[in-house]
Amino acid sequence: MKTIEEIREFFANDRFATENDMVIDSVGENTATCSMVIGPKHMNAVGAVMGGVYFTLADFTFAVATNHEQSGVVSLNSTINYHSAAKGEKIICTAKCIKNGKTTCCYEMSLKDDTDRLLATVVTTGFNTRK
């Protein structure tokens, strides 16, 4: 298994996520947790976190969960449900595997702020190009 440092080094090339301050906190078998500190560049016109920020963090967390040992899983479809606006200073996203089949997988990402408020949930179906 790769070290967290090796995984972070590989995903440093995911420039859109990393340049928007998203970091890898932990990885495990079929799981990952990533987070980001909310800053002014993440806000929309009414002062709330832009919806695309939630989606990008979920997409990044999915990528880490499915590709941290060997790359090859790509997203086929994602659905996002927004639940609440962030009130804290940080967003934490956790990916968990719902199904890991021969060629497809399904993951659920939960996004919460550091006050434990549920912000959004994302379900992503992926395709494993390695199999």
PDB file of N, CA and C in Angstrom, residues 87-128:
ATOM      1  N   LYS A  87     -21.623  26.668   7.437  1.00  0.00           N
ATOM      2  CA  LYS A  87     -21.556  27.679   8.493  1.00  0.00           C
ATOM      3  C   LYS A  87     -20.183  27.696   9.155  1.00  0.00           C
ATOM      4  N   GLY A  88     -19.425  26.641   8.946  1.00  0.00           N
ATOM      5  CA  GLY A  88     -18.109  26.537   9.565  1.00  0.00           C
ATOM      6  C   GLY A  88     -17.026  27.147   8.691  1.00  0.00           C
ATOM      7  N   GLU A  89     -15.793  26.803   9.020  1.00  0.00           N
ATOM      8  CA  GLU A  89     -14.632  27.322   8.299  1.00  0.00           C
ATOM      9  C   GLU A  89     -13.999  26.301   7.376  1.00  0.00           C
ATOM     10  N   LYS A  90     -14.456  25.051   7.451  1.00  0.00           N
ATOM     11  CA  LYS A  90     -13.831  23.955   6.705  1.00  0.00           C
ATOM     12  C   LYS A  90     -14.915  23.015   6.196  1.00  0.00           C
ATOM     13  N   ILE A  91     -14.682  22.414   5.020  1.00  0.00           N
ATOM     14  CA  ILE A  91     -15.565  21.389   4.472  1.00  0.00           C
ATOM     15  C   ILE A  91     -14.792  20.079   4.435  1.00  0.00           C
ATOM     16  N   ILE A  92     -15.430  19.021   4.927  1.00  0.00           N
ATOM     17  CA  ILE A  92     -14.827  17.697   4.968  1.00  0.00           C
ATOM     18  C   ILE A  92     -15.700  16.759   4.137  1.00  0.00           C
ATOM     19  N   CYS A  93     -15.070  16.019   3.228  1.00  0.00           N
ATOM     20  CA  CYS A  93     -15.788  15.082   2.370  1.00  0.00           C
ATOM     21  C   CYS A  93     -15.256  13.675   2.604  1.00  0.00           C
ATOM     22  N   THR A  94     -16.184  12.749   2.831  1.00  0.00           N
ATOM     23  CA  THR A  94     -15.816  11.350   3.023  1.00  0.00           C
ATOM     24  C   THR A  94     -16.492  10.506   1.950  1.00  0.00           C
ATOM     25  N   ALA A  95     -15.687   9.684   1.275  1.00  0.00           N
ATOM     26  CA  ALA A  95     -16.197   8.777   0.250  1.00  0.00           C
ATOM     27  C   ALA A  95     -16.257   7.372   0.818  1.00  0.00           C
ATOM     28  N   LYS A  96     -17.373   6.686   0.537  1.00  0.00           N
ATOM     29  CA  LYS A  96     -17.478   5.286   0.927  1.00  0.00           C
ATOM     30  C   LYS A  96     -18.031   4.500  -0.248  1.00  0.00           C
ATOM     31  N   CYS A  97     -17.538   3.302  -0.402  1.00  0.00           N
ATOM     32  CA  CYS A  97     -17.937   2.434  -1.500  1.00  0.00           C
ATOM     33  C   CYS A  97     -19.287   1.801  -1.182  1.00  0.00           C
ATOM     34  N   ILE A  98     -20.208   1.919  -2.131  1.00  0.00           N
ATOM     35  CA  ILE A  98     -21.500   1.250  -2.025  1.00  0.00           C
ATOM     36  C   ILE A  98     -21.436  -0.090  -2.745  1.00  0.00           C
ATOM     37  N   LYS A  99     -20.800  -0.109  -3.913  1.00  0.00           N
ATOM     38  CA  LYS A  99     -20.640  -1.330  -4.700  1.00  0.00           C
ATOM     39  C   LYS A  99     -19.339  -1.239  -5.477  1.00  0.00           C
ATOM     40  N   ASN A 100     -18.578  -2.312  -5.470  1.00  0.00           N
ATOM     41  CA  ASN A 100     -17.343  -2.377  -6.236  1.00  0.00           C
ATOM     42  C   ASN A 100     -17.405  -3.625  -7.103  1.00  0.00           C
ATOM     43  N   GLY A 101     -17.923  -3.469  -8.307  1.00  0.00           N
ATOM     44  CA  GLY A 101     -18.109  -4.602  -9.200  1.00  0.00           C
ATOM     45  C   GLY A 101     -16.921  -4.842 -10.103  1.00  0.00           C
ATOM     46  N   LYS A 102     -17.124  -5.715 -11.079  1.00  0.00           N
ATOM     47  CA  LYS A 102     -16.056  -6.099 -11.994  1.00  0.00           C
ATOM     48  C   LYS A 102     -15.562  -4.915 -12.822  1.00  0.00           C
ATOM     49  N   THR A 103     -16.504  -4.143 -13.382  1.00  0.00           N
ATOM     50  CA  THR A 103     -16.105  -3.005 -14.207  1.00  0.00           C
ATOM     51  C   THR A 103     -16.672  -1.677 -13.726  1.00  0.00           C
ATOM     52  N   THR A 104     -17.708  -1.703 -12.904  1.00  0.00           N
ATOM     53  CA  THR A 104     -18.279  -0.450 -12.397  1.00  0.00           C
ATOM     54  C   THR A 104     -18.258  -0.434 -10.881  1.00  0.00           C
ATOM     55  N   CYS A 105     -18.283   0.774 -10.361  1.00  0.00           N
ATOM     56  CA  CYS A 105     -18.345   0.951  -8.917  1.00  0.00           C
ATOM     57  C   CYS A 105     -19.319   2.082  -8.616  1.00  0.00           C
ATOM     58  N   CYS A 106     -19.783   2.130  -7.399  1.00  0.00           N
ATOM     59  CA  CYS A 106     -20.668   3.201  -6.969  1.00  0.00           C
ATOM     60  C   CYS A 106     -20.211   3.677  -5.592  1.00  0.00           C
ATOM     61  N   TYR A 107     -20.036   4.981  -5.456  1.00  0.00           N
ATOM     62  CA  TYR A 107     -19.573   5.589  -4.210  1.00  0.00           C
ATOM     63  C   TYR A 107     -20.530   6.680  -3.772  1.00  0.00           C
ATOM     64  N   GLU A 108     -20.625   6.850  -2.460  1.00  0.00           N
ATOM     65  CA  GLU A 108     -21.380   7.965  -1.904  1.00  0.00           C
ATOM     66  C   GLU A 108     -20.413   8.868  -1.155  1.00  0.00           C
ATOM     67  N   MET A 109     -20.474  10.155  -1.463  1.00  0.00           N
ATOM     68  CA  MET A 109     -19.667  11.141  -0.774  1.00  0.00           C
ATOM     69  C   MET A 109     -20.580  12.012   0.091  1.00  0.00           C
ATOM     70  N   SER A 110     -20.205  12.175   1.341  1.00  0.00           N
ATOM     71  CA  SER A 110     -20.922  13.053   2.261  1.00  0.00           C
ATOM     72  C   SER A 110     -20.036  14.246   2.564  1.00  0.00           C
ATOM     73  N   LEU A 111     -20.589  15.427   2.415  1.00  0.00           N
ATOM     74  CA  LEU A 111     -19.851  16.659   2.695  1.00  0.00           C
ATOM     75  C   LEU A 111     -20.458  17.328   3.916  1.00  0.00           C
ATOM     76  N   LYS A 112     -19.615  17.600   4.889  1.00  0.00           N
ATOM     77  CA  LYS A 112     -20.035  18.270   6.113  1.00  0.00           C
ATOM     78  C   LYS A 112     -19.076  19.422   6.381  1.00  0.00           C
ATOM     79  N   ASP A 113     -19.545  20.403   7.147  1.00  0.00           N
ATOM     80  CA  ASP A 113     -18.608  21.430   7.589  1.00  0.00           C
ATOM     81  C   ASP A 113     -18.068  21.039   8.956  1.00  0.00           C
ATOM     82  N   ASP A 114     -17.166  21.848   9.481  1.00  0.00           N
ATOM     83  CA  ASP A 114     -16.533  21.512  10.750  1.00  0.00           C
ATOM     84  C   ASP A 114     -17.444  21.714  11.952  1.00  0.00           C
ATOM     85  N   THR A 115     -18.711  22.070  11.723  1.00  0.00           N
ATOM     86  CA  THR A 115     -19.715  22.087  12.793  1.00  0.00           C
ATOM     87  C   THR A 115     -20.587  20.835  12.715  1.00  0.00           C
ATOM     88  N   ASP A 116     -20.243  19.907  11.822  1.00  0.00           N
ATOM     89  CA  ASP A 116     -20.942  18.640  11.575  1.00  0.00           C
ATOM     90  C   ASP A 116     -22.276  18.826  10.852  1.00  0.00           C
ATOM     91  N   ARG A 117     -22.448  19.962  10.189  1.00  0.00           N
ATOM     92  CA  ARG A 117     -23.657  20.221   9.393  1.00  0.00           C
ATOM     93  C   ARG A 117     -23.514  19.493   8.062  1.00  0.00           C
ATOM     94  N   LEU A 118     -24.526  18.697   7.682  1.00  0.00           N
ATOM     95  CA  LEU A 118     -24.520  18.013   6.400  1.00  0.00           C
ATOM     96  C   LEU A 118     -24.809  19.027   5.305  1.00  0.00           C
ATOM     97  N   LEU A 119     -23.862  19.186   4.378  1.00  0.00           N
ATOM     98  CA  LEU A 119     -23.963  20.186   3.325  1.00  0.00           C
ATOM     99  C   LEU A 119     -24.503  19.615   2.024  1.00  0.00           C
ATOM    100  N   ALA A 120     -23.997  18.448   1.645  1.00  0.00           N
ATOM    101  CA  ALA A 120     -24.395  17.840   0.383  1.00  0.00           C
ATOM    102  C   ALA A 120     -24.035  16.363   0.401  1.00  0.00           C
ATOM    103  N   THR A 121     -24.720  15.619  -0.455  1.00  0.00           N
ATOM    104  CA  THR A 121     -24.357  14.231  -0.702  1.00  0.00           C
ATOM    105  C   THR A 121     -24.247  14.050  -2.214  1.00  0.00           C
ATOM    106  N   VAL A 122     -23.276  13.248  -2.606  1.00  0.00           N
ATOM    107  CA  VAL A 122     -23.023  12.987  -4.021  1.00  0.00           C
ATOM    108  C   VAL A 122     -22.922  11.473  -4.198  1.00  0.00           C
ATOM    109  N   VAL A 123     -23.593  10.965  -5.211  1.00  0.00           N
ATOM    110  CA  VAL A 123     -23.461   9.558  -5.580  1.00  0.00           C
ATOM    111  C   VAL A 123     -22.828   9.529  -6.968  1.00  0.00           C
ATOM    112  N   THR A 124     -21.729   8.786  -7.085  1.00  0.00           N
ATOM    113  CA  THR A 124     -20.994   8.695  -8.346  1.00  0.00           C
ATOM    114  C   THR A 124     -20.842   7.240  -8.756  1.00  0.00           C
ATOM    115  N   THR A 125     -21.127   6.990 -10.032  1.00  0.00           N
ATOM    116  CA  THR A 125     -20.863   5.690 -10.638  1.00  0.00           C
ATOM    117  C   THR A 125     -19.589   5.832 -11.445  1.00  0.00           C
ATOM    118  N   GLY A 126     -18.678   4.901 -11.234  1.00  0.00           N
ATOM    119  CA  GLY A 126     -17.407   4.935 -11.943  1.00  0.00           C
ATOM    120  C   GLY A 126     -17.209   3.708 -12.796  1.00  0.00           C
ATOM    121  N   PHE A 127     -16.324   3.832 -13.773  1.00  0.00           N
ATOM    122  CA  PHE A 127     -15.958   2.729 -14.654  1.00  0.00           C
ATOM    123  C   PHE A 127     -14.481   2.441 -14.479  1.00  0.00           C
ATOM    124  N   ASN A 128     -14.166   1.164 -14.277  1.00  0.00           N
ATOM    125  CA  ASN A 128     -12.781   0.760 -14.081  1.00  0.00           C
ATOM    126  C   ASN A 128     -12.174   0.375 -15.428  1.00  0.00           C
TER     127      ASN A 128
END
